[in-house]
Short mmCIF file of C-alpha atoms in Angstrom, two decimals:
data_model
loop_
_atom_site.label_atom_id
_atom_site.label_comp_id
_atom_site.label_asym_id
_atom_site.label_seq_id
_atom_site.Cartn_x
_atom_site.Cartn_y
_atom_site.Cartn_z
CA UNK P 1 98.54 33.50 138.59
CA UNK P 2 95.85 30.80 137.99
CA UNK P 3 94.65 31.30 141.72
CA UNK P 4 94.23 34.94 141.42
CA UNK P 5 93.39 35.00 138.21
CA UNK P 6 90.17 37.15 139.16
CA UNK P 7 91.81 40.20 141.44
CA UNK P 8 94.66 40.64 139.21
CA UNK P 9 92.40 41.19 136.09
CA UNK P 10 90.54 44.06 138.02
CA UNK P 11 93.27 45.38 139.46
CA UNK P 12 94.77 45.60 135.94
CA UNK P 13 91.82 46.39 134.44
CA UNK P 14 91.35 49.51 136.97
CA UNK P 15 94.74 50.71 136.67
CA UNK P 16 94.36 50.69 132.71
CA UNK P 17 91.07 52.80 133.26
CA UNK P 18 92.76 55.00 135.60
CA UNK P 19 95.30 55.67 133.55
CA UNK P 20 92.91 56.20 130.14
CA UNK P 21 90.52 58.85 132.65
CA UNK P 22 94.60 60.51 133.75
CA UNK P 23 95.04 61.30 129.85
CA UNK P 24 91.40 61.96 128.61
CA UNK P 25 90.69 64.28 131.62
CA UNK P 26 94.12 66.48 130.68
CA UNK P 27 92.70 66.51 126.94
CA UNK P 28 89.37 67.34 127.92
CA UNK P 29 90.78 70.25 130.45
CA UNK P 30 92.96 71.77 127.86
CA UNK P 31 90.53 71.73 125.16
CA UNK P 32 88.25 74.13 127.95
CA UNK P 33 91.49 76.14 128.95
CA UNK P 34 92.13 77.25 125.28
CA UNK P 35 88.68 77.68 124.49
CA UNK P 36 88.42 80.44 127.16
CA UNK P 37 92.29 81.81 126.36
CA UNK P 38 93.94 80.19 129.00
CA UNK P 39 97.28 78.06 128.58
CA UNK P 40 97.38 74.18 128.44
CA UNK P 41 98.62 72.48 130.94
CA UNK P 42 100.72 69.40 131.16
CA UNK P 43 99.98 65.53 132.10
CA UNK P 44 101.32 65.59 135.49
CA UNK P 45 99.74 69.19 136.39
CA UNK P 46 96.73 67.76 135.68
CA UNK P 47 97.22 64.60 137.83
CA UNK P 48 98.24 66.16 141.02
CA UNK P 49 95.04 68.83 140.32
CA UNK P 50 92.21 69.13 142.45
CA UNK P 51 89.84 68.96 139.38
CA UNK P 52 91.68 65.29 138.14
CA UNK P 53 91.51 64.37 142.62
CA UNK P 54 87.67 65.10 143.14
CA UNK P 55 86.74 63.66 140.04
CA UNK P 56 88.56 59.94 141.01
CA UNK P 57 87.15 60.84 144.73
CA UNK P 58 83.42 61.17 143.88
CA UNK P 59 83.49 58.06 142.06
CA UNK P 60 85.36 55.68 144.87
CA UNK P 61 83.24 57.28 147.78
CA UNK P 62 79.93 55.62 145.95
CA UNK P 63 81.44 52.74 145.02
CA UNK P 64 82.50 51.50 148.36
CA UNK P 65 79.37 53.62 149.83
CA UNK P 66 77.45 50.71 147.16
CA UNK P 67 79.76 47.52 148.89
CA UNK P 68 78.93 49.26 152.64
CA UNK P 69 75.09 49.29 152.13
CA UNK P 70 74.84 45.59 150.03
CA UNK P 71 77.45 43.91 153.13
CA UNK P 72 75.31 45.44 156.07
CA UNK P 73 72.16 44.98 154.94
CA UNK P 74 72.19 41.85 153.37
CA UNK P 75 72.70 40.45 156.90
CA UNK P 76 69.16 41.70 157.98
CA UNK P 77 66.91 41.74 154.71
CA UNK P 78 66.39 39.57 151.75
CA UNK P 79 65.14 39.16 148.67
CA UNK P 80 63.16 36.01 147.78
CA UNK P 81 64.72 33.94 144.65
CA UNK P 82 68.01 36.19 144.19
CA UNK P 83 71.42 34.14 144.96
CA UNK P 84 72.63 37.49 146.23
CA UNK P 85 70.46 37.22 149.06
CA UNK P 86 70.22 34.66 152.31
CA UNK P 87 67.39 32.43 152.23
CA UNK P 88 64.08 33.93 154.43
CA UNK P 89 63.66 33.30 157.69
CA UNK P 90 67.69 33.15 157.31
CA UNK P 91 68.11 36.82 158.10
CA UNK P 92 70.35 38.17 161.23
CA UNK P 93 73.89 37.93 162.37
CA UNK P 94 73.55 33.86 162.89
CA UNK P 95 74.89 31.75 165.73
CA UNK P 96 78.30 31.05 166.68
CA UNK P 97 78.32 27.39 165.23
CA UNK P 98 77.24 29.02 162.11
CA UNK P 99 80.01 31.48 161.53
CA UNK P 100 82.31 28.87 162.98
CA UNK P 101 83.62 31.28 166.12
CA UNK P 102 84.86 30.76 169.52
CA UNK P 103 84.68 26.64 169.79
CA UNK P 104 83.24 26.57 167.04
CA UNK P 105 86.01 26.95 164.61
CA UNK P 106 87.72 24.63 162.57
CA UNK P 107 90.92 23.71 161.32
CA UNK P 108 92.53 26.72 159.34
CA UNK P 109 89.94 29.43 160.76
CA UNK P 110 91.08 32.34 161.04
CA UNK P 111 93.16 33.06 164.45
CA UNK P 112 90.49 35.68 166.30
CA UNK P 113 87.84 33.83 165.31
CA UNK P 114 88.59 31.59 168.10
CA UNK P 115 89.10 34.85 170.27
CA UNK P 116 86.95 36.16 172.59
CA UNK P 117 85.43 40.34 173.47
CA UNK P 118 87.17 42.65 171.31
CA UNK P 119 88.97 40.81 168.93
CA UNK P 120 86.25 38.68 168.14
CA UNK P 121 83.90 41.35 167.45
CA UNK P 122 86.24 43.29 165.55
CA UNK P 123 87.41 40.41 163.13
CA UNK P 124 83.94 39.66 162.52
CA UNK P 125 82.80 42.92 161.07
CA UNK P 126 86.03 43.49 159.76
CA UNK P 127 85.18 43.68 156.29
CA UNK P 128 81.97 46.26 157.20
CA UNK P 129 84.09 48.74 158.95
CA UNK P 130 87.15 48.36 156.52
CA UNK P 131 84.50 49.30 153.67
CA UNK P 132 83.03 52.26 155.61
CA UNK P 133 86.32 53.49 156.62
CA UNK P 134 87.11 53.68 153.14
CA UNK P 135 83.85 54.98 152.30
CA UNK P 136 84.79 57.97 154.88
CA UNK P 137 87.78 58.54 153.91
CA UNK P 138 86.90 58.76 150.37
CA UNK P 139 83.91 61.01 151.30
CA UNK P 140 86.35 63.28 153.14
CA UNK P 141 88.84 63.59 150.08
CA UNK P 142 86.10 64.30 147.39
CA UNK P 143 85.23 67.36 149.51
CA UNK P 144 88.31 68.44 150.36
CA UNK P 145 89.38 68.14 146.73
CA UNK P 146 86.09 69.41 145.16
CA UNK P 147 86.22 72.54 148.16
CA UNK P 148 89.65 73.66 146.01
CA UNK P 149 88.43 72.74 142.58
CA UNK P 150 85.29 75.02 143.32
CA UNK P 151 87.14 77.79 144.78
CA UNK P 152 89.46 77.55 141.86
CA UNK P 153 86.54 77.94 139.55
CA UNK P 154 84.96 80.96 142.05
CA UNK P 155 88.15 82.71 141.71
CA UNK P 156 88.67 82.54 138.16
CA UNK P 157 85.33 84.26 137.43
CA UNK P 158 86.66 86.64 140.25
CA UNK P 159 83.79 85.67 142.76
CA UNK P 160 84.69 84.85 146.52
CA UNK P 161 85.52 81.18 147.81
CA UNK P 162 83.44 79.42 149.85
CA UNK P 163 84.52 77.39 153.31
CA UNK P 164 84.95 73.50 153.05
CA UNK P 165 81.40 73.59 155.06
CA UNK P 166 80.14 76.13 152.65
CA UNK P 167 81.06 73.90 150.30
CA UNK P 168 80.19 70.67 151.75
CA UNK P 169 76.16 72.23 151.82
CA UNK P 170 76.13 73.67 148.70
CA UNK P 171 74.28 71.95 145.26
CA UNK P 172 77.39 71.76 143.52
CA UNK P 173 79.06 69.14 146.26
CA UNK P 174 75.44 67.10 146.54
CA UNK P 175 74.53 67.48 142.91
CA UNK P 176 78.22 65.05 142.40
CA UNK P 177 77.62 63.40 145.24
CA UNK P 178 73.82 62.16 143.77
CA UNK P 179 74.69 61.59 140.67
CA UNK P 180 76.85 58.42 141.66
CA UNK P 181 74.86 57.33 144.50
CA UNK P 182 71.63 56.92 142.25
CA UNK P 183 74.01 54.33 139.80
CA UNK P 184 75.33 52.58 141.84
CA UNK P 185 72.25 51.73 144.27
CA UNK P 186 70.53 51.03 140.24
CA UNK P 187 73.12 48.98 139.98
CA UNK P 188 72.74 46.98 142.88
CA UNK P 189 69.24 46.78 142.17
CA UNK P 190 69.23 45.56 139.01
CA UNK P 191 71.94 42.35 139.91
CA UNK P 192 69.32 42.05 142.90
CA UNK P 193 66.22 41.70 141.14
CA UNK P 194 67.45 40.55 138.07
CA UNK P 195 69.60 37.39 139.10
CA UNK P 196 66.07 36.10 140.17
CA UNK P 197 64.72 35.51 136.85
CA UNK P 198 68.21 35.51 134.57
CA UNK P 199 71.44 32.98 134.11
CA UNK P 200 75.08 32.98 133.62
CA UNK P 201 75.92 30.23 133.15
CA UNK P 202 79.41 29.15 135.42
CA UNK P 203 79.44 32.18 136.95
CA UNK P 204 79.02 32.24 140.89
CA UNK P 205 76.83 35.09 140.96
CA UNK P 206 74.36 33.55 139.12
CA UNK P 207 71.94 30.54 139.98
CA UNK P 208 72.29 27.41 137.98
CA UNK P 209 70.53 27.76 134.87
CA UNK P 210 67.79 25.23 135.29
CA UNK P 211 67.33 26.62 139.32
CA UNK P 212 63.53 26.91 139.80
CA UNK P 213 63.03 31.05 139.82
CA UNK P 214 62.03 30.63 143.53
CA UNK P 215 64.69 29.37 144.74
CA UNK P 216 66.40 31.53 146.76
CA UNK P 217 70.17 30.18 147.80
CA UNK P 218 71.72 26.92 145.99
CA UNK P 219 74.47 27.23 148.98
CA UNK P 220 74.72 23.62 151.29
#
């Protein structure tokens, strides 16, 4: 428990918060259902809707769009003084004794880190291409899910559906879509820039407190 202390507290934490959006989403949707004479619907209607699906959709596709962008990109730029960023003149992919590959690697590295071609190459953007696979796939299912949620709305105020490309193009999709992008890239901007001039102390995304602002990595 002690030794993954910090994943099971998110995971619990996002299950809890998944659950609490599961029961305040069906409130919410009934309360607009009987305010335009329509019928309530139940818990597990509402979970297994399209409306309850795009709305969890939307907000995973920009979260893991957020982890793509910071993993990629932190290998080629960085940003002077923040301990989320390499040191300058650190920037690119670094040498094989660096990331400890091929004969490089130590005792207890990972097994295709010693490989070579393929496996190599896949192992070591693993966590890059698992994130934008995700970030697809998420993609995919919040306009999928938001192409039957909008047609269910089209067709309740008896105008025509649209195709999921129709869809996919129109405001409504990219207006969504936007709206999380624009926090989350804040976000990341703000832990950038921020974590330059700021402290926590003990936690590892912070410098030490007394670290000189300038200082850019406190990593051996």
């Amino acid at each position: 428990m002690r030794n993954n202390a910090l994943s099971l507290f998110f995971l619990v934490a996002f299950l809890l918060s998944l659950v609490g959006q599961s029961f305040a989403g069906v409130a919410d949707a009934n309360a607009d259902q009987l305010a335009n004479g329509g019928s309530a619907v139940s818990w597990w209607q509402y979970v297994t809707s399209s409306e309850f699906a795009v709305d969890v959709a939307e907000n995973w596709q920009s979260e893991y769009l957020q982890f793509l962008l910071f993993i990629v990109i932190t290998v080629w730029l960085v940003q002077r003084g923040s301990p989320e960023s390499k040191k300058p003149g650190e920037e690119g992919r670094g040498s094989d004794a660096e990331q400890k590959v091929g004969r490089h690697t130590v005792p207890g590295s990972p097994a295709w880190a010693g490989a070579t071609g393929l496996r190599r190459t896949l192992y070591g953007n693993s966590l890059g291409l698992l994130m934008g696979l995700i970030f697809v796939l998420s993609w995919l299912a919040q306009s999928v899910t938001g192409t039957a949620n909008y047609n269910r709305r089209q067709l309740s105020q008896l105008q025509d559906p649209v195709s999921w490309g129709g869809y996919v193009a129109s405001p409504d999709f990219w207006n969504r879509t936007l709206q999380n992008w624009q926090s989350e890239l804040l976000a990341v901007l703000s832990m950038v820039v921020l974590s330059i001039y700021l402290r926590q102390r003990g936690s590892p995304e912070s410098k030490p407190v007394g670290t000189p602002h300038e200082e850019t990595s406190t990593e051996v």
